XYZ file of N, CA and C in Angstrom:
525
model
N 97.565 73.005 91.035
C 98.570 72.011 90.759
C 98.841 71.219 92.020
N 99.079 69.975 91.830
C 99.334 69.073 92.936
C 100.834 69.029 93.196
N 101.234 69.188 94.446
C 102.644 69.161 94.830
C 102.905 67.902 95.651
N 103.798 67.062 95.184
C 104.175 65.854 95.913
C 105.549 66.067 96.536
N 105.694 65.703 97.807
C 106.986 65.812 98.467
C 107.043 64.819 99.609
N 108.263 64.597 100.086
C 108.483 63.720 101.230
C 108.983 64.560 102.383
N 108.290 64.502 103.513
C 108.717 65.208 104.711
C 109.566 64.254 105.541
N 110.819 64.622 105.742
C 111.766 63.758 106.461
C 112.248 64.498 107.691
N 111.769 64.088 108.866
C 112.173 64.698 110.128
C 113.038 63.763 110.973
N 113.339 62.606 110.443
C 114.078 61.598 111.189
C 115.566 61.716 110.916
N 116.352 61.722 112.003
C 117.803 61.700 111.841
C 118.238 60.289 111.455
N 119.283 60.153 110.687
C 119.805 58.824 110.355
C 120.191 58.066 111.625
N 120.111 56.744 111.548
C 120.363 55.937 112.749
C 121.313 54.775 112.476
N 122.359 55.012 111.720
C 123.341 53.966 111.456
C 124.508 54.101 112.427
N 125.142 52.991 112.729
C 126.355 53.028 113.541
C 127.462 52.298 112.792
N 128.666 52.734 113.049
C 129.851 52.159 112.445
C 130.432 51.144 113.430
N 130.913 50.011 112.919
C 131.483 49.013 113.816
C 132.491 48.146 113.064
N 133.268 47.392 113.830
C 134.208 46.415 113.276
C 133.472 45.081 113.172
N 133.160 44.600 111.966
C 132.439 43.333 111.877
C 133.297 42.134 112.297
N 134.610 42.305 112.295
C 135.526 41.238 112.711
C 136.334 41.709 113.909
N 135.656 42.079 114.978
C 136.342 42.521 116.187
C 136.964 41.294 116.837
N 138.265 41.100 116.600
C 138.946 39.885 117.041
C 139.569 40.020 118.422
N 139.343 41.136 119.079
C 139.953 41.361 120.386
C 139.390 40.446 121.457
N 139.820 40.662 122.679
C 139.402 39.835 123.810
C 137.887 39.850 123.978
N 137.256 40.945 123.608
C 135.807 41.079 123.653
C 135.329 41.422 122.250
N 134.139 41.014 121.901
C 133.590 41.301 120.574
C 133.218 42.771 120.414
N 133.414 43.566 121.451
C 133.055 44.982 121.373
C 134.153 45.881 121.928
N 135.403 45.402 121.952
C 136.474 46.223 122.521
C 137.127 47.164 121.519
N 136.720 47.097 120.237
C 137.272 48.009 119.241
C 138.703 47.673 118.848
N 139.138 46.447 119.094
C 140.481 46.010 118.717
C 140.320 44.839 117.753
N 140.991 44.929 116.601
C 140.828 43.884 115.609
C 142.107 43.625 114.845
N 142.253 42.405 114.410
C 143.333 42.033 113.515
C 142.933 42.214 112.056
N 141.710 42.701 111.817
C 141.187 42.942 110.473
C 140.696 44.391 110.411
N 141.127 45.143 109.410
C 140.794 46.572 109.325
C 139.560 46.904 108.521
N 138.506 46.094 108.600
C 137.270 46.359 107.868
C 136.250 47.027 108.770
N 135.499 47.974 108.211
C 134.408 48.619 108.930
C 133.095 48.315 108.221
N 132.000 48.365 108.954
C 130.680 48.138 108.369
C 129.668 49.032 109.070
N 128.504 49.154 108.471
C 127.403 49.924 109.041
C 126.309 48.967 109.486
N 125.649 49.320 110.589
C 124.478 48.567 111.023
C 123.447 49.549 111.543
N 122.222 49.096 111.535
C 121.139 49.938 112.009
C 120.078 50.103 110.945
N 119.079 50.884 111.273
C 117.961 51.119 110.366
C 118.315 52.246 109.403
N 118.693 51.871 108.216
C 119.014 52.873 107.197
C 117.755 53.395 106.541
N 117.829 54.580 106.029
C 116.700 55.181 105.341
C 117.026 55.257 103.861
N 115.999 55.234 103.067
C 116.193 55.365 101.625
C 116.795 56.735 101.326
N 117.800 56.745 100.493
C 118.408 58.003 100.074
C 119.463 58.554 101.020
N 119.763 57.833 102.096
C 120.768 58.317 103.046
C 122.155 58.277 102.399
N 122.961 59.266 102.698
C 124.345 59.254 102.237
C 125.257 59.240 103.464
N 126.374 58.546 103.309
C 127.329 58.422 104.401
C 128.693 58.833 103.873
N 129.408 59.624 104.673
C 130.764 60.043 104.317
C 131.641 59.935 105.558
N 132.958 59.826 105.327
C 133.893 59.567 106.417
C 135.089 60.508 106.346
N 135.625 60.814 107.533
C 136.925 61.465 107.662
C 137.770 60.558 108.553
N 139.027 60.371 108.171
C 139.904 59.488 108.927
C 140.943 60.287 109.687
N 141.038 60.051 110.990
C 142.086 60.613 111.842
C 142.232 62.123 111.707
N 141.115 62.832 111.766
C 141.152 64.295 111.743
C 141.330 64.898 110.367
N 141.166 64.090 109.318
C 141.293 64.605 107.955
C 140.241 65.668 107.663
N 140.445 66.423 106.623
C 139.512 67.500 106.286
C 138.583 67.136 105.146
N 138.944 66.153 104.342
C 138.122 65.757 103.203
C 137.205 64.610 103.585
N 135.950 64.695 103.141
C 134.999 63.617 103.355
C 135.165 62.611 102.229
N 135.131 61.324 102.579
C 135.323 60.243 101.608
C 134.133 59.287 101.667
N 133.933 58.546 100.565
C 132.849 57.563 100.514
C 133.172 56.293 101.285
N 134.452 56.031 101.487
C 134.857 54.837 102.228
C 136.172 55.136 102.938
N 136.546 54.231 103.824
C 137.783 54.399 104.572
C 138.435 53.029 104.731
N 139.744 53.018 104.624
C 140.504 51.794 104.827
C 141.389 51.995 106.045
N 141.239 51.115 107.014
C 142.034 51.211 108.234
C 143.322 50.421 108.080
N 144.418 51.038 108.436
C 145.712 50.380 108.436
C 146.106 50.111 109.889
N 147.267 49.541 110.073
C 147.783 49.232 111.404
C 147.768 50.488 112.285
N 147.287 50.346 113.521
C 147.323 51.453 114.475
C 145.950 51.818 115.005
N 145.918 52.886 115.791
C 144.680 53.385 116.377
C 144.143 54.515 115.514
N 142.842 54.460 115.255
C 142.216 55.432 114.358
C 140.932 55.977 114.952
N 140.611 57.213 114.574
C 139.306 57.782 114.851
C 138.665 58.101 113.509
N 137.491 57.530 113.303
C 136.752 57.741 112.067
C 135.543 58.601 112.401
N 135.414 59.721 111.706
C 134.228 60.571 111.841
C 133.279 60.187 110.719
N 132.057 59.835 111.097
C 131.054 59.440 110.111
C 129.938 60.477 110.082
N 129.611 60.933 108.863
C 128.511 61.897 108.678
C 127.421 61.199 107.867
N 126.222 61.163 108.434
C 125.067 60.592 107.749
C 124.124 61.734 107.401
N 123.666 61.757 106.180
C 122.739 62.800 105.750
C 121.513 62.139 105.137
N 120.344 62.480 105.658
C 119.107 61.907 105.134
C 118.689 62.670 103.878
N 117.730 62.127 103.178
C 117.250 62.753 101.950
C 116.653 64.134 102.214
N 116.191 64.339 103.441
C 115.616 65.630 103.812
C 116.633 66.615 104.362
N 117.889 66.247 104.386
C 118.941 67.155 104.838
C 119.285 67.043 106.314
N 118.608 66.175 107.054
C 118.980 65.958 108.448
C 120.299 65.196 108.477
N 121.168 65.560 109.418
C 122.450 64.852 109.465
C 122.841 64.554 110.899
N 123.738 63.605 110.984
C 124.274 63.174 112.259
C 125.756 62.921 112.046
N 126.589 63.480 112.921
C 128.027 63.272 112.846
C 128.474 62.641 114.157
N 129.171 61.508 114.047
C 129.674 60.818 115.231
C 131.091 60.327 114.979
N 131.874 60.243 116.052
C 133.233 59.720 115.978
C 133.272 58.313 116.560
N 134.059 57.468 115.927
C 134.259 56.103 116.379
C 135.750 55.836 116.397
N 136.225 55.181 117.456
C 137.656 54.872 117.554
C 137.862 53.355 117.504
N 138.891 52.958 116.754
C 139.209 51.559 116.555
C 140.712 51.384 116.577
N 141.159 50.194 116.935
C 142.571 49.843 116.844
C 142.696 48.618 115.960
N 143.542 48.747 114.942
C 143.835 47.619 114.063
C 145.232 47.131 114.409
N 145.313 45.866 114.793
C 146.588 45.261 115.175
C 146.686 43.925 114.452
N 147.490 43.875 113.408
C 147.636 42.651 112.619
C 148.973 41.960 112.864
N 149.790 42.539 113.730
C 151.135 42.004 113.955
C 151.130 41.085 115.178
N 151.484 39.814 114.983
C 151.532 38.924 116.145
C 152.688 39.292 117.061
N 152.537 39.024 118.342
C 153.649 39.284 119.262
C 154.786 38.298 119.003
N 155.939 38.617 119.502
C 157.083 37.700 119.395
C 156.825 36.474 120.256
N 157.419 35.367 119.861
C 157.314 34.156 120.684
C 157.930 34.451 122.050
N 157.291 34.017 123.132
C 157.787 34.361 124.465
C 159.068 33.607 124.839
N 159.868 34.256 125.642
C 161.038 33.620 126.232
C 160.539 32.823 127.441
N 160.956 31.563 127.553
C 160.490 30.688 128.631
C 161.698 30.151 129.386
N 161.565 30.102 130.706
C 162.622 29.498 131.512
C 162.019 28.954 132.796
N 162.808 28.135 133.489
C 162.386 27.624 134.788
C 162.449 28.745 135.815
N 161.451 28.795 136.680
C 161.502 29.781 137.759
C 162.659 29.448 138.695
N 162.844 28.152 138.966
C 163.951 27.701 139.803
C 164.561 26.457 139.178
N 165.815 26.550 138.829
C 166.547 25.388 138.334
C 167.293 24.826 139.546
N 166.721 23.799 140.186
C 167.258 23.294 141.455
C 168.183 22.102 141.290
N 168.602 21.814 140.051
C 169.502 20.685 139.813
C 170.883 20.959 140.379
N 171.810 20.094 140.056
C 173.177 20.231 140.559
C 173.818 21.535 140.098
N 173.471 21.951 138.878
C 173.953 23.247 138.363
C 172.733 24.130 138.142
N 172.936 25.429 138.118
C 171.799 26.331 137.923
C 171.379 26.463 136.454
N 171.961 25.638 135.577
C 171.569 25.678 134.175
C 171.389 24.283 133.579
N 171.159 23.267 134.413
C 171.029 21.902 133.904
C 169.593 21.525 133.554
N 168.663 22.457 133.675
C 167.220 22.310 133.418
C 166.604 21.086 134.092
N 167.035 20.848 135.308
C 166.439 19.851 136.196
C 165.918 20.625 137.393
N 164.675 20.342 137.775
C 164.064 21.110 138.861
C 163.171 20.219 139.712
N 162.902 20.683 140.918
C 161.945 19.982 141.763
C 160.647 20.780 141.908
N 160.521 21.899 141.175
C 159.298 22.712 141.303
C 158.433 22.712 140.050
N 158.995 22.701 138.863
C 158.207 22.681 137.627
C 157.526 23.982 137.271
N 157.850 25.069 137.962
C 157.241 26.359 137.639
C 158.027 27.049 136.534
N 157.296 27.622 135.576
C 157.905 28.333 134.464
C 157.634 29.822 134.572
N 158.498 30.624 133.968
C 158.265 32.053 133.826
C 158.421 32.408 132.352
N 157.739 33.467 131.945
C 157.858 33.963 130.570
C 158.056 35.465 130.617
N 158.489 36.021 129.488
C 158.608 37.465 129.368
C 157.371 38.058 128.686
N 156.284 37.334 128.679
C 155.081 37.727 127.956
C 154.483 39.021 128.485
N 154.097 39.878 127.558
C 153.322 41.083 127.887
C 151.985 41.039 127.176
N 151.675 39.901 126.548
C 150.438 39.750 125.779
C 149.261 39.429 126.696
N 148.087 39.392 126.102
C 146.867 39.151 126.866
C 146.796 37.740 127.434
N 147.241 36.749 126.660
C 147.107 35.354 127.077
C 148.354 34.566 126.715
N 148.802 33.726 127.624
C 149.890 32.791 127.354
C 149.273 31.396 127.367
N 149.654 30.564 126.375
C 149.122 29.206 126.288
C 150.279 28.208 126.299
N 150.007 27.040 126.872
C 151.015 25.999 127.034
C 150.491 24.672 126.491
N 151.378 23.906 125.902
C 151.087 22.529 125.519
C 152.264 21.698 126.005
N 151.996 20.736 126.875
C 153.067 19.914 127.441
C 153.022 18.515 126.842
N 154.174 18.055 126.367
C 154.305 16.719 125.791
C 153.234 16.450 124.727
N 153.040 17.446 123.839
C 152.088 17.367 122.714
C 150.635 17.231 123.167
N 150.328 17.675 124.358
C 148.953 17.628 124.861
C 148.148 18.842 124.414
N 146.965 18.986 124.959
C 146.070 20.091 124.630
C 146.659 21.426 125.097
N 146.293 22.483 124.399
C 146.736 23.830 124.777
C 145.859 24.333 125.918
N 146.497 24.898 126.964
C 145.782 25.464 128.103
C 146.445 26.775 128.504
N 145.747 27.547 129.304
C 146.303 28.826 129.755
C 147.010 28.710 131.098
N 147.119 27.495 131.602
C 147.906 27.276 132.817
C 148.835 26.095 132.556
N 149.923 26.038 133.298
C 150.901 24.978 133.075
C 151.066 24.130 134.321
N 151.022 22.827 134.109
C 151.297 21.871 135.179
C 152.328 20.884 134.644
N 153.482 20.858 135.290
C 154.542 19.943 134.881
C 154.222 18.528 135.330
N 154.765 17.561 134.606
C 154.624 16.150 134.991
C 155.983 15.631 135.450
N 155.968 14.642 136.304
C 157.214 14.021 136.763
C 157.973 13.471 135.565
N 159.257 13.775 135.497
C 160.083 13.301 134.389
C 160.233 14.373 133.314
N 160.356 13.900 132.073
C 160.605 14.817 130.949
C 159.365 15.640 130.607
N 159.571 16.916 130.380
C 158.529 17.845 129.958
C 159.027 18.552 128.705
N 158.274 18.434 127.624
C 158.584 19.134 126.376
C 157.442 20.112 126.148
N 157.671 21.365 126.467
C 156.613 22.369 126.501
C 156.686 23.270 125.272
N 155.525 23.543 124.682
C 155.371 24.561 123.649
C 154.620 25.712 124.298
N 155.083 26.937 124.071
C 154.462 28.113 124.683
C 154.267 29.167 123.595
N 153.083 29.792 123.584
C 152.852 30.931 122.698
C 152.059 31.979 123.449
N 151.897 33.129 122.820
C 151.112 34.187 123.447
C 150.187 34.809 122.414
N 149.034 35.280 122.893
C 148.026 35.907 122.053
C 147.824 37.333 122.541
N 147.920 38.307 121.619
C 147.758 39.700 122.027
C 146.280 40.091 122.077
N 146.005 41.327 122.426
C 144.631 41.799 122.622
C 143.794 41.750 121.354
N 144.425 41.754 120.177
C 143.690 41.689 118.916
C 143.454 40.259 118.451
N 143.981 39.288 119.185
C 143.806 37.896 118.809
C 144.926 37.332 117.954
N 145.997 38.098 117.748
C 147.146 37.611 116.985
C 147.970 36.662 117.852
N 148.326 35.513 117.301
C 149.055 34.485 118.044
C 150.514 34.461 117.599
N 151.406 34.433 118.564
C 152.842 34.362 118.277
C 153.214 32.975 117.779
N 154.452 32.850 117.350
C 155.006 31.532 117.093
C 155.206 30.815 118.413
N 155.509 29.543 118.340
C 155.715 28.753 119.554
C 157.173 28.785 119.985
N 157.369 28.772 121.279
C 158.682 28.579 121.870
C 158.714 27.172 122.448
N 159.752 26.424 122.131
C 159.926 25.080 122.696
C 160.845 25.173 123.908
N 160.491 24.458 124.962
C 161.302 24.444 126.164
C 161.195 23.054 126.791
N 162.316 22.449 127.048
C 162.341 21.114 127.647
C 163.078 21.147 128.980
N 162.587 20.371 129.948
C 163.229 20.265 131.247
C 162.805 18.965 131.901
N 163.425 18.660 133.020
C 163.099 17.448 133.766
C 162.604 17.863 135.145
N 161.434 17.332 135.514
C 160.904 17.539 136.860
C 161.228 16.295 137.675
N 161.947 16.495 138.777
C 162.352 15.388 139.632
C 161.992 15.758 141.066
N 160.870 15.204 141.540
C 160.433 15.514 142.898
C 160.749 14.389 143.849
């Protein structure tokens, strides 16, 4: 009698990743979107199962919610070879609060008249990036005041790419 079989000595070679890694780097594991995907050379008949955050049950899929997660992925080939790996991701869908903006030095007649001779601003930002738009101009990550009236919009972007609302701040630069 003829015996047909498939000899499978190859371990699975898939990796888990965030297809929408919106963080500062495309590979920092921080995203504003909680979707996961597989990439790599899959084999016919491979099965994949997941455990989320130290869970005990294996699942066919996983949904990431807000926060930091560790996903354990088990790949099993048709021949019974398996590979188990852990992957860590952070899902951050909440934008930061709009930053508080003020003059570094209010040098006018009163310390609250928003007239200055320096034009330097300070913010309470703890986010990855602060952006400025002065007098409805282009958004930049640095601020340069102009002589006279300045109507500044300021926002901040966190590590996942979430953008805050804008803070409006007006002052007069008089040099």
